[in-house]
XYZ file of C-alpha atoms in Angstrom:
698
model
C 82.776 -83.058 -38.847
C 82.968 -79.388 -37.945
C 86.485 -78.137 -37.350
C 87.229 -75.957 -34.346
C 89.961 -73.352 -33.978
C 91.526 -71.617 -31.041
C 90.377 -68.004 -30.796
C 92.816 -65.351 -31.923
C 92.052 -62.809 -29.182
C 92.799 -59.157 -29.880
C 92.341 -56.725 -27.052
C 92.452 -52.998 -27.713
C 96.012 -52.689 -26.460
C 97.222 -55.347 -28.878
C 95.172 -53.875 -31.674
C 96.963 -50.549 -31.310
C 100.225 -52.367 -31.697
C 99.038 -54.442 -34.617
C 97.736 -51.454 -36.506
C 100.972 -49.554 -35.984
C 102.870 -52.424 -37.573
C 100.506 -52.930 -40.478
C 99.438 -49.438 -41.500
C 102.608 -48.614 -43.395
C 103.280 -47.457 -46.920
C 103.044 -50.073 -49.660
C 106.777 -49.765 -50.243
C 107.435 -51.251 -46.800
C 104.828 -53.994 -46.971
C 105.750 -57.537 -47.833
C 103.515 -59.330 -50.300
C 100.846 -61.630 -48.953
C 100.853 -65.132 -50.399
C 98.112 -64.381 -52.956
C 99.984 -61.331 -54.219
C 103.082 -63.502 -54.442
C 101.165 -66.010 -56.582
C 100.150 -63.224 -58.948
C 103.708 -61.891 -59.059
C 105.064 -65.363 -59.834
C 102.523 -65.793 -62.638
C 103.493 -62.426 -64.100
C 107.127 -63.481 -63.963
C 106.294 -66.751 -65.714
C 104.350 -65.546 -68.708
C 101.114 -63.878 -67.603
C 100.619 -60.341 -68.816
C 98.921 -57.653 -66.747
C 96.230 -57.481 -69.425
C 95.348 -61.122 -68.661
C 94.720 -60.473 -64.974
C 91.038 -60.567 -64.063
C 89.455 -61.378 -60.711
C 85.921 -61.957 -59.500
C 83.756 -61.855 -56.387
C 81.118 -64.618 -56.768
C 78.387 -64.404 -54.096
C 75.319 -66.613 -54.175
C 72.232 -64.351 -54.035
C 70.553 -66.334 -51.252
C 71.045 -63.872 -48.419
C 72.653 -60.622 -47.402
C 76.427 -60.238 -47.317
C 78.001 -60.351 -43.873
C 81.288 -59.250 -42.339
C 82.925 -62.496 -43.458
C 82.289 -61.559 -47.077
C 84.149 -58.280 -46.521
C 87.396 -60.223 -46.530
C 86.617 -62.013 -49.802
C 85.474 -58.729 -51.341
C 88.564 -56.924 -50.092
C 90.921 -59.599 -51.411
C 89.517 -59.769 -54.949
C 88.818 -56.068 -55.395
C 92.034 -55.221 -53.572
C 94.037 -57.237 -56.084
C 92.112 -55.494 -58.847
C 93.122 -52.118 -57.431
C 96.730 -53.166 -56.863
C 97.215 -54.452 -60.417
C 94.749 -52.129 -62.145
C 92.881 -55.243 -63.268
C 89.127 -55.682 -63.845
C 86.997 -57.469 -61.244
C 83.698 -59.113 -62.105
C 80.759 -59.213 -59.734
C 79.319 -62.608 -60.573
C 76.210 -64.036 -58.983
C 76.383 -67.833 -58.672
C 72.647 -68.262 -59.104
C 72.215 -72.000 -59.630
C 69.650 -72.712 -56.891
C 66.279 -71.093 -57.667
C 64.808 -72.421 -54.419
C 66.794 -69.933 -52.321
C 67.794 -67.062 -54.601
C 65.934 -63.800 -55.047
C 66.353 -60.487 -56.842
C 66.181 -58.767 -53.438
C 69.517 -60.335 -52.537
C 71.075 -59.388 -55.884
C 70.148 -55.747 -55.305
C 71.373 -55.801 -51.695
C 74.730 -57.313 -52.676
C 75.285 -54.664 -55.336
C 74.480 -51.953 -52.815
C 76.870 -53.392 -50.238
C 79.822 -53.771 -52.611
C 79.318 -50.253 -53.980
C 78.966 -48.830 -50.448
C 82.315 -50.356 -49.515
C 83.793 -48.232 -52.285
C 84.601 -50.937 -54.841
C 83.837 -50.769 -58.560
C 83.206 -53.881 -60.602
C 83.933 -54.227 -64.302
C 81.010 -56.478 -65.266
C 77.952 -57.815 -63.500
C 77.654 -61.462 -64.494
C 75.349 -64.330 -63.610
C 76.064 -68.038 -63.765
C 72.572 -68.329 -65.232
C 73.901 -66.482 -68.287
C 75.896 -69.629 -69.021
C 73.182 -72.251 -68.545
C 73.033 -73.111 -72.242
C 76.813 -73.357 -72.595
C 77.046 -75.518 -69.485
C 74.316 -77.779 -70.844
C 76.068 -78.091 -74.199
C 79.336 -79.014 -72.514
C 77.520 -81.595 -70.366
C 76.098 -83.190 -73.527
C 79.617 -83.424 -74.964
C 80.823 -85.075 -71.771
C 78.041 -87.659 -72.048
C 79.092 -88.356 -75.645
C 82.708 -88.765 -74.481
C 81.651 -91.238 -71.797
C 82.546 -88.841 -68.983
C 79.037 -88.238 -67.603
C 75.982 -90.401 -67.038
C 72.436 -90.207 -65.702
C 71.950 -91.922 -62.342
C 68.431 -92.881 -61.253
C 69.091 -93.906 -57.662
C 67.986 -92.085 -54.546
C 70.357 -89.630 -52.908
C 70.627 -91.890 -49.853
C 71.774 -94.875 -51.923
C 74.271 -92.796 -53.892
C 75.719 -91.405 -50.668
C 76.157 -94.909 -49.282
C 77.883 -96.073 -52.465
C 80.405 -93.238 -52.227
C 82.158 -95.006 -49.354
C 84.113 -93.211 -46.659
C 87.420 -91.323 -46.489
C 89.117 -94.634 -45.672
C 87.011 -96.936 -47.865
C 86.589 -96.667 -51.651
C 83.161 -96.218 -53.168
C 81.404 -98.733 -55.373
C 79.905 -98.258 -58.809
C 76.132 -97.990 -59.043
C 73.996 -99.985 -61.485
C 73.564 -97.026 -63.887
C 77.235 -96.086 -64.187
C 77.626 -97.995 -67.449
C 74.468 -96.834 -69.178
C 74.940 -96.386 -72.887
C 75.692 -92.978 -74.323
C 72.404 -93.088 -76.235
C 70.329 -93.804 -73.131
C 72.143 -91.093 -71.150
C 71.564 -88.521 -73.894
C 67.898 -89.443 -74.100
C 67.346 -89.251 -70.359
C 69.254 -85.997 -70.018
C 67.233 -84.388 -72.793
C 63.993 -85.545 -71.175
C 65.196 -84.216 -67.794
C 65.630 -80.860 -69.498
C 62.185 -81.128 -71.082
C 60.567 -81.533 -67.638
C 59.317 -85.112 -68.008
C 60.547 -86.265 -64.607
C 59.787 -85.265 -61.047
C 62.418 -83.876 -58.725
C 64.818 -86.546 -57.478
C 64.054 -89.030 -60.247
C 67.387 -88.586 -62.011
C 70.657 -86.682 -61.724
C 73.584 -86.241 -64.073
C 76.926 -87.327 -62.617
C 80.487 -86.927 -63.833
C 82.163 -90.287 -64.443
C 85.542 -90.016 -62.722
C 86.762 -92.524 -60.121
C 84.716 -94.113 -57.347
C 87.928 -95.120 -55.562
C 89.612 -91.715 -55.584
C 90.984 -90.778 -52.126
C 89.263 -87.406 -52.567
C 85.584 -88.231 -52.097
C 84.576 -85.209 -54.169
C 86.001 -87.035 -57.194
C 83.732 -90.039 -56.734
C 81.341 -89.284 -59.577
C 80.071 -85.898 -58.355
C 76.662 -84.539 -59.324
C 76.521 -82.109 -62.221
C 72.759 -81.535 -62.616
C 69.600 -82.088 -60.599
C 65.923 -81.592 -61.431
C 64.210 -78.586 -59.804
C 60.736 -77.524 -60.916
C 61.109 -74.000 -59.583
C 61.118 -70.608 -61.253
C 64.458 -68.887 -61.453
C 64.715 -65.199 -60.557
C 66.169 -64.463 -64.006
C 65.335 -67.335 -66.362
C 61.809 -67.975 -65.094
C 60.644 -71.482 -66.012
C 62.941 -71.912 -69.019
C 64.970 -74.518 -67.166
C 63.979 -77.313 -64.835
C 67.458 -78.789 -64.507
C 70.078 -76.743 -62.731
C 73.858 -77.198 -62.623
C 75.624 -77.925 -59.362
C 78.082 -75.409 -57.932
C 81.227 -77.452 -58.587
C 80.322 -77.856 -62.257
C 79.334 -74.203 -62.638
C 82.098 -72.544 -60.685
C 85.215 -73.280 -62.732
C 83.400 -73.222 -66.059
C 82.032 -69.733 -65.310
C 85.552 -68.610 -64.388
C 86.796 -70.011 -67.693
C 84.052 -68.356 -69.746
C 84.841 -64.995 -68.126
C 88.598 -65.647 -68.439
C 89.223 -65.113 -64.752
C 92.951 -65.432 -64.157
C 92.805 -66.254 -60.444
C 89.755 -67.835 -58.843
C 90.134 -67.059 -55.145
C 88.104 -69.097 -52.635
C 88.043 -69.724 -48.910
C 89.836 -72.740 -47.482
C 86.819 -75.038 -47.376
C 87.067 -75.208 -51.164
C 90.650 -76.483 -51.173
C 89.520 -80.137 -51.450
C 87.392 -79.021 -54.424
C 90.430 -77.815 -56.389
C 91.121 -81.261 -57.862
C 87.547 -81.431 -59.161
C 87.733 -77.818 -60.339
C 90.748 -78.727 -62.456
C 89.192 -81.966 -63.732
C 86.099 -80.150 -64.964
C 88.315 -77.547 -66.648
C 90.197 -80.350 -68.382
C 86.955 -81.318 -70.124
C 86.371 -77.908 -71.721
C 89.786 -76.275 -71.950
C 90.793 -75.702 -75.575
C 94.439 -74.882 -74.961
C 94.063 -71.544 -76.707
C 92.601 -69.406 -73.933
C 93.827 -68.505 -70.472
C 93.301 -71.375 -68.074
C 92.089 -70.091 -64.732
C 93.498 -71.405 -61.462
C 91.845 -71.787 -58.076
C 93.686 -70.716 -54.939
C 92.422 -70.636 -51.371
C 92.724 -68.353 -48.351
C 91.505 -68.554 -44.765
C 88.062 -67.082 -44.364
C 87.206 -64.541 -41.703
C 85.878 -65.951 -38.430
C 84.792 -63.662 -35.591
C 84.018 -64.613 -32.032
C 80.617 -63.688 -30.561
C 79.315 -63.875 -34.149
C 77.256 -66.175 -36.370
C 78.298 -66.306 -40.029
C 75.983 -69.030 -41.356
C 73.386 -67.559 -43.739
C 70.992 -70.299 -42.691
C 71.279 -69.333 -39.038
C 71.111 -65.635 -39.807
C 67.932 -66.305 -41.774
C 66.515 -68.094 -38.742
C 67.159 -65.019 -36.596
C 65.182 -62.971 -39.106
C 62.333 -65.451 -39.593
C 61.839 -66.050 -35.864
C 61.753 -62.329 -35.119
C 64.850 -62.299 -32.918
C 66.021 -59.341 -34.995
C 64.003 -56.843 -37.002
C 65.484 -57.860 -40.350
C 68.679 -58.463 -42.286
C 69.718 -54.871 -41.563
C 69.088 -55.027 -37.830
C 72.099 -53.204 -36.312
C 72.938 -56.280 -34.240
C 73.354 -58.436 -37.334
C 76.856 -59.039 -38.757
C 75.523 -58.251 -42.231
C 77.097 -55.354 -44.092
C 73.688 -53.681 -44.217
C 73.310 -54.179 -40.464
C 76.750 -52.751 -39.765
C 75.991 -49.821 -42.085
C 72.754 -49.097 -40.233
C 74.543 -49.334 -36.913
C 76.947 -46.617 -38.021
C 79.983 -48.493 -39.289
C 81.883 -46.821 -42.107
C 83.307 -48.367 -45.292
C 86.768 -47.193 -44.236
C 86.524 -48.973 -40.879
C 85.504 -52.268 -42.493
C 88.198 -52.026 -45.155
C 90.853 -51.188 -42.565
C 89.667 -54.100 -40.439
C 90.077 -56.500 -43.363
C 93.509 -55.047 -44.109
C 94.521 -55.461 -40.476
C 93.380 -59.085 -40.319
C 95.437 -59.795 -43.425
C 95.498 -62.783 -45.758
C 96.334 -66.126 -44.185
C 96.505 -69.776 -45.178
C 95.278 -71.161 -41.860
C 91.942 -70.707 -40.155
C 91.758 -68.684 -36.958
C 89.178 -66.752 -34.981
C 89.520 -62.987 -34.768
C 88.339 -61.162 -31.669
C 85.396 -58.913 -32.510
C 87.064 -56.216 -30.394
C 89.416 -55.662 -33.342
C 86.445 -54.756 -35.526
C 85.114 -52.446 -32.816
C 88.538 -50.871 -32.411
C 88.659 -50.003 -36.107
C 85.329 -48.176 -36.046
C 86.406 -46.251 -32.936
C 89.598 -45.229 -34.679
C 87.741 -44.051 -37.768
C 84.940 -42.219 -35.972
C 87.381 -40.602 -33.572
C 88.826 -38.775 -36.574
C 85.542 -37.926 -38.308
C 82.598 -37.813 -35.890
C 81.331 -34.477 -34.587
C 81.394 -34.184 -30.782
C 78.052 -33.369 -29.205
C 76.427 -33.691 -25.805
C 73.560 -35.995 -24.919
C 72.186 -37.139 -21.577
C 70.682 -40.630 -21.512
C 69.750 -41.023 -17.835
C 68.907 -37.459 -16.784
C 68.719 -35.827 -13.406
C 67.952 -32.141 -13.036
C 70.759 -29.763 -12.072
C 69.884 -26.233 -10.905
C 72.597 -23.547 -10.744
C 71.133 -21.472 -7.953
C 73.326 -18.383 -8.420
C 72.861 -18.251 -12.203
C 70.335 -15.535 -13.143
C 66.845 -16.804 -13.896
C 65.845 -16.289 -17.531
C 69.437 -15.824 -18.674
C 70.893 -17.949 -21.480
C 74.226 -18.015 -23.212
C 75.570 -19.486 -26.410
C 78.827 -21.312 -25.735
C 81.249 -22.571 -28.370
C 82.083 -26.255 -28.694
C 84.720 -27.795 -30.955
C 83.226 -30.114 -33.557
C 86.203 -32.461 -33.486
C 89.480 -31.767 -31.659
C 91.145 -34.376 -33.919
C 90.420 -32.214 -36.971
C 91.524 -28.594 -36.783
C 89.376 -27.767 -39.805
C 86.145 -29.176 -38.403
C 85.019 -25.847 -36.907
C 82.766 -25.180 -33.932
C 79.082 -25.003 -33.092
C 77.055 -23.178 -30.468
C 75.588 -24.852 -27.402
C 72.923 -23.030 -25.335
C 73.496 -22.755 -21.579
C 70.933 -21.872 -18.921
C 70.152 -22.106 -15.233
C 68.589 -25.599 -15.376
C 70.434 -28.488 -16.953
C 70.306 -32.241 -17.292
C 73.354 -34.290 -16.303
C 73.762 -38.062 -16.125
C 72.388 -39.551 -12.925
C 75.572 -41.608 -12.484
C 77.651 -38.395 -12.543
C 76.468 -37.423 -9.056
C 76.875 -39.001 -5.632
C 75.635 -37.399 -2.465
C 78.586 -38.863 -0.622
C 81.724 -40.099 -2.332
C 85.354 -40.976 -1.674
C 88.323 -38.887 -2.723
C 88.715 -41.087 -5.804
C 85.313 -40.038 -7.149
C 85.985 -37.232 -9.628
C 82.437 -36.416 -10.653
C 79.962 -34.148 -8.900
C 79.329 -34.502 -5.186
C 78.389 -32.168 -2.368
C 81.125 -29.723 -1.477
C 83.363 -30.513 -4.490
C 83.907 -28.820 -7.824
C 83.729 -30.143 -11.380
C 83.703 -28.451 -14.755
C 80.749 -28.522 -17.100
C 82.081 -29.236 -20.596
C 82.635 -26.003 -22.584
C 81.036 -24.047 -19.716
C 81.713 -23.248 -16.056
C 83.069 -24.776 -12.884
C 80.280 -25.715 -10.497
C 80.135 -26.903 -6.886
C 77.554 -29.254 -5.405
C 75.555 -27.636 -2.605
C 72.400 -29.648 -1.841
C 69.822 -32.092 -3.197
C 66.036 -32.304 -3.385
C 64.512 -35.760 -2.941
C 61.100 -37.240 -3.597
C 58.988 -39.158 -1.072
C 60.908 -42.367 -1.759
C 64.255 -40.760 -1.115
C 65.334 -40.629 -4.761
C 67.141 -37.494 -5.857
C 64.950 -35.202 -7.987
C 67.227 -32.183 -8.222
C 70.824 -31.284 -7.535
C 71.483 -27.704 -6.514
C 74.854 -26.163 -7.148
C 76.611 -22.845 -7.548
C 78.879 -21.741 -10.358
C 81.937 -19.527 -10.663
C 80.939 -16.890 -13.253
C 84.601 -16.127 -13.983
C 85.454 -19.724 -14.909
C 83.895 -20.007 -18.374
C 85.935 -22.285 -20.643
C 88.099 -20.432 -23.105
C 87.572 -17.016 -21.518
C 91.244 -16.705 -20.577
C 90.573 -15.636 -17.000
C 92.576 -17.015 -14.111
C 89.447 -18.731 -12.825
C 88.945 -20.474 -16.175
C 92.430 -21.954 -15.868
C 91.760 -23.511 -12.496
C 92.398 -27.254 -12.532
C 89.484 -29.425 -11.396
C 89.625 -33.173 -11.819
C 86.175 -33.901 -13.239
C 84.432 -32.734 -16.425
C 80.762 -33.543 -17.054
C 78.598 -33.359 -20.164
C 75.165 -31.751 -19.942
C 72.258 -30.303 -21.914
C 70.141 -27.235 -21.204
C 66.653 -28.423 -20.209
C 64.749 -25.670 -22.003
C 66.714 -26.258 -25.220
C 67.079 -30.052 -25.083
C 65.681 -32.192 -27.901
C 64.067 -35.461 -26.887
C 65.305 -38.500 -28.807
C 64.866 -42.253 -28.879
C 68.211 -43.923 -28.272
C 68.794 -47.568 -29.117
C 71.655 -49.008 -27.115
C 72.936 -51.925 -29.169
C 75.374 -54.505 -27.888
C 76.665 -57.872 -29.083
C 73.889 -60.231 -30.128
C 75.490 -63.242 -28.418
C 77.091 -63.507 -24.994
C 79.188 -66.558 -25.846
C 82.457 -66.401 -27.782
C 81.442 -69.312 -30.000
C 77.647 -69.391 -30.145
C 77.562 -72.068 -32.854
C 80.488 -74.037 -31.457
C 78.455 -76.239 -29.111
C 77.130 -79.310 -30.997
C 74.888 -80.285 -28.096
C 73.246 -76.865 -27.841
C 71.178 -74.572 -30.032
C 73.028 -71.349 -30.815
C 69.856 -69.478 -29.808
C 70.618 -70.395 -26.192
C 73.469 -67.875 -26.247
C 71.459 -64.830 -27.286
C 72.399 -61.784 -25.233
C 69.238 -60.494 -23.501
C 70.971 -57.107 -23.170
C 71.711 -56.758 -26.902
C 69.163 -53.930 -27.255
C 67.837 -51.380 -24.800
C 65.583 -48.582 -26.027
C 65.575 -45.455 -23.883
C 64.602 -41.794 -24.128
C 67.455 -39.339 -23.957
C 67.998 -35.613 -24.443
C 70.406 -34.129 -26.967
C 71.629 -30.621 -27.604
C 69.615 -28.633 -30.207
C 72.512 -28.761 -32.689
C 71.239 -32.269 -33.509
C 67.659 -31.221 -34.272
C 68.300 -31.283 -38.017
C 70.584 -34.318 -38.111
C 70.078 -36.496 -41.186
C 69.771 -40.261 -41.457
C 73.246 -41.784 -41.370
C 74.944 -38.804 -39.692
C 77.486 -39.971 -37.130
C 78.354 -38.330 -33.815
C 80.307 -38.896 -30.663
C 78.067 -38.422 -27.655
C 80.800 -37.172 -25.373
C 81.794 -39.584 -22.616
C 79.184 -42.087 -23.853
C 80.141 -43.501 -27.237
C 79.554 -43.193 -30.967
C 76.013 -42.902 -32.318
C 74.355 -42.418 -35.688
C 70.909 -41.371 -36.903
C 68.740 -44.406 -37.706
C 66.548 -44.988 -40.754
C 63.477 -44.758 -38.509
C 64.279 -41.174 -37.601
C 61.801 -38.498 -38.741
C 61.517 -34.724 -38.523
C 59.296 -35.181 -35.467
C 61.261 -37.946 -33.773
C 65.007 -38.388 -33.714
C 66.258 -41.971 -33.390
C 69.898 -42.731 -32.631
C 71.738 -46.059 -32.702
C 74.763 -46.703 -30.540
C 77.497 -47.827 -32.895
C 80.081 -48.662 -30.257
C 81.098 -47.462 -26.815
C 84.197 -45.391 -26.222
C 85.870 -48.401 -24.608
C 85.665 -52.166 -24.835
C 83.250 -52.940 -21.998
C 83.457 -56.682 -22.716
C 87.158 -56.857 -21.854
C 86.277 -56.179 -18.222
C 83.932 -59.156 -18.123
C 86.555 -61.761 -18.962
C 87.448 -63.834 -15.888
C 90.628 -62.973 -14.056
C 92.888 -65.606 -12.489
C 91.531 -66.725 -9.128
C 93.343 -65.387 -6.079
C 94.667 -67.871 -3.561
C 92.075 -68.809 -0.968
C 93.015 -70.037 2.496
C 96.719 -70.570 3.119
C 98.933 -68.109 1.212
C 101.349 -69.688 -1.244
C 104.972 -68.662 -1.449
C 104.243 -66.245 -4.293
C 107.830 -65.102 -4.746
C 108.984 -68.709 -5.108
C 106.123 -69.459 -7.515
C 107.018 -66.434 -9.667
C 110.699 -67.307 -9.661
C 109.833 -70.823 -10.754
C 107.593 -69.466 -13.536
C 110.291 -67.076 -14.745
C 113.004 -69.715 -14.793
C 110.692 -72.107 -16.626
C 109.886 -69.488 -19.273
C 113.561 -68.651 -19.734
C 114.350 -72.332 -20.173
C 111.559 -72.823 -22.687
C 112.529 -69.694 -24.592
C 116.144 -70.670 -25.244
C 115.225 -73.248 -27.896
C 111.888 -71.799 -28.975
C 113.095 -70.392 -32.299
C 114.602 -73.742 -33.346
C 111.664 -76.017 -32.603
C 109.509 -77.583 -35.344
C 106.135 -75.881 -35.749
C 104.068 -78.383 -33.761
C 106.404 -78.292 -30.757
C 106.770 -74.518 -31.018
C 102.992 -74.041 -30.772
C 102.826 -76.328 -27.743
C 105.739 -74.513 -26.085
C 104.135 -71.110 -26.642
C 100.966 -72.397 -24.963
C 103.091 -73.576 -22.032
C 104.767 -70.169 -21.744
C 101.365 -68.443 -21.750
C 100.255 -70.639 -18.862
C 103.291 -69.747 -16.719
C 103.307 -66.050 -17.661
C 100.130 -65.347 -15.700
C 102.197 -65.893 -12.527
C 104.866 -63.323 -13.403
C 105.114 -59.875 -11.869
C 105.175 -56.817 -14.092
C 108.827 -56.205 -13.239
C 109.721 -59.737 -14.327
C 107.915 -59.239 -17.619
C 109.773 -55.965 -18.140
C 113.014 -57.863 -17.603
C 112.601 -59.345 -21.090
C 112.649 -55.898 -22.697
C 116.451 -55.677 -22.575
C 117.087 -59.091 -24.125
C 119.925 -59.048 -26.659
C 118.765 -58.904 -30.285
C 120.462 -62.200 -31.188
C 118.530 -64.141 -28.508
C 115.493 -64.622 -30.723
C 113.955 -67.455 -28.700
C 114.097 -65.498 -25.447
C 112.625 -62.440 -27.184
C 109.808 -64.621 -28.510
C 109.180 -65.926 -24.999
C 109.187 -62.355 -23.731
C 106.571 -61.268 -26.269
C 104.349 -64.237 -25.432
C 104.761 -63.548 -21.714
C 103.922 -59.864 -22.153
C 100.698 -60.598 -24.006
C 99.655 -63.351 -21.587
C 100.461 -61.207 -18.542
C 98.550 -58.220 -19.916
C 95.522 -60.360 -20.735
C 95.519 -62.132 -17.373
C 95.697 -58.859 -15.442
C 93.490 -56.795 -17.799
C 96.314 -54.364 -18.452
C 96.902 -52.260 -21.519
C 100.269 -52.606 -23.233
C 100.689 -48.833 -23.199
C 100.493 -48.854 -19.385
C 103.640 -50.988 -19.113
C 106.801 -48.904 -19.522
C 108.863 -49.982 -22.512
C 106.381 -52.594 -23.748
C 105.375 -50.867 -26.972
C 108.984 -50.289 -27.988
C 109.838 -53.917 -27.167
C 107.080 -55.246 -29.402
C 107.722 -52.743 -32.183
C 111.353 -53.868 -32.406
C 110.153 -57.452 -32.747
C 107.745 -56.493 -35.512
C 110.585 -54.770 -37.387
C 113.049 -57.637 -36.881
C 114.196 -59.692 -39.868
C 113.331 -62.973 -38.132
C 109.911 -64.099 -39.419
C 109.122 -66.235 -36.369
C 109.680 -63.270 -34.082
C 107.510 -61.093 -36.329
C 104.773 -63.731 -36.311
C 104.707 -63.984 -32.511
C 104.720 -60.199 -32.132
C 101.769 -59.751 -34.497
C 99.604 -62.499 -32.991
């Protein structure tokens, strides 16, 4: 049965807070539980020279964002302890594995900035694994079973009922050796026989009920060709490969925790007592909302043409994210921010998007592009005149320099940046009002020219020639509320712009057993338009990243040529999806006594908070959920009332943190917009009480 988890939502305001608490020097960081395991082992006899880790992907698909966590954990430990890390390909299924995937995985790991010590393949150990299997048969610990897979599955029993022995469990050693040798020689068709470990058909852990070790597959292997026609199962191969490579810590995601008992049992059969005995430990894998992680389902997207390939910028693959414009630093910082946990949760994809915004904000060159153009004519600007204006490459980096932007009488601006008639709250261009053109002059809307249908073809305006940005004149210092981006029509470079968005419009596209995940495809996940960019971009190279001012972050796509620029939208400047989440319904009909309702909610939260820190975990989780429900009815002033809670009242502070987050989410508010909120949360994150820290960093 598929397990489900409550989403761990992370809006941009919370992300800012979370990053502030996590991005600290190593000296102030506590160890995560895997680092603590390593430290304990070092304290109990391991030497640093014995430490060795591995990242063991199966080469049956492209790596995705979920693998980034596993990569970051293993290679991160290698970096922390200056220990080697193997890149090992668990290539035991020739039906699905290809050299293409091996090459892609190497490229992805290297692109992320990690360096492996050795490239290894489980197929390198096929002979050793076979020899060990023969010894197990001789010791009476493995046998050849000739039943169908359906019958064997039925005999295994259920989690509450023991299995029963099959008719071939007590075959003689001689017969088992003969059959196994003939399986290897290719005498039998697929499915005729399997080799099983002989353990315990009544073990409470069903994985211990005589698991498969080998099956027959008459398929060429991407490395060994047709040398073998029997292939080892993952559970048999995994631990033995770790042992051969002398991996000190075999780190796996939580779904392999039930496999640990079998991992250890298989090691018992080959361990000599002289070498380092590896140990398996598990961590929670990375789950993202609005995202599919299953390789099988990702392959379906590719095969059915929903996406253009494994590196389609909408795919969660590392190659797709790279093509979309994500940086190695953003992905590594994302993994660091998520952290290492023992329990499964679902991370909001907005946290990933926040990290790329943060990174590109510091590194991307600012340029101007117009994606939905309307012509703007500056009627009092001399015809034929042009100027070269200076634009900062990146105001976040004082060393980034400047570049020139040509200015002329006729420009393109965004169609949405003009309204013929607008209210006082509209700060873009309208008739009779002034705005500033970025890096240029202040202009004033004067009139419009329309086509036969009434659509605006041209906007006519006048400019103040003394108001050029940076000129130092009094006119240039005039304060106008709106600033627009633009491009000069005669200098503009036409470009194809691919506006990518999330591939799915449902938070859990594969979380509906009664529905196909394809039903939740976002029809707006890709729009291809023609835009106009400033000539500074004419020579942009594939992979170059830019901020199109006021629009978002974009990079040059692989399809771009000298004759045709192609840009991909990496991410918008803001989280547009946050606005789409439903807000609490307003009262319809008779008004409720809101003040009384709020007072009741506040008193309830205060009552629940008093004992919150002392409750057992299960009750604490339920109480937090109850507080979240009531907090939506609080006013902002009531939420702010928690900010002055005495330090010793841990439960009330916890309730205050929960209420703050729930209130902000319910009312689509940013934490930074609530006076005192950031300081309140920061104090909780720095508190010695672990429960308070945990609630504050949710």
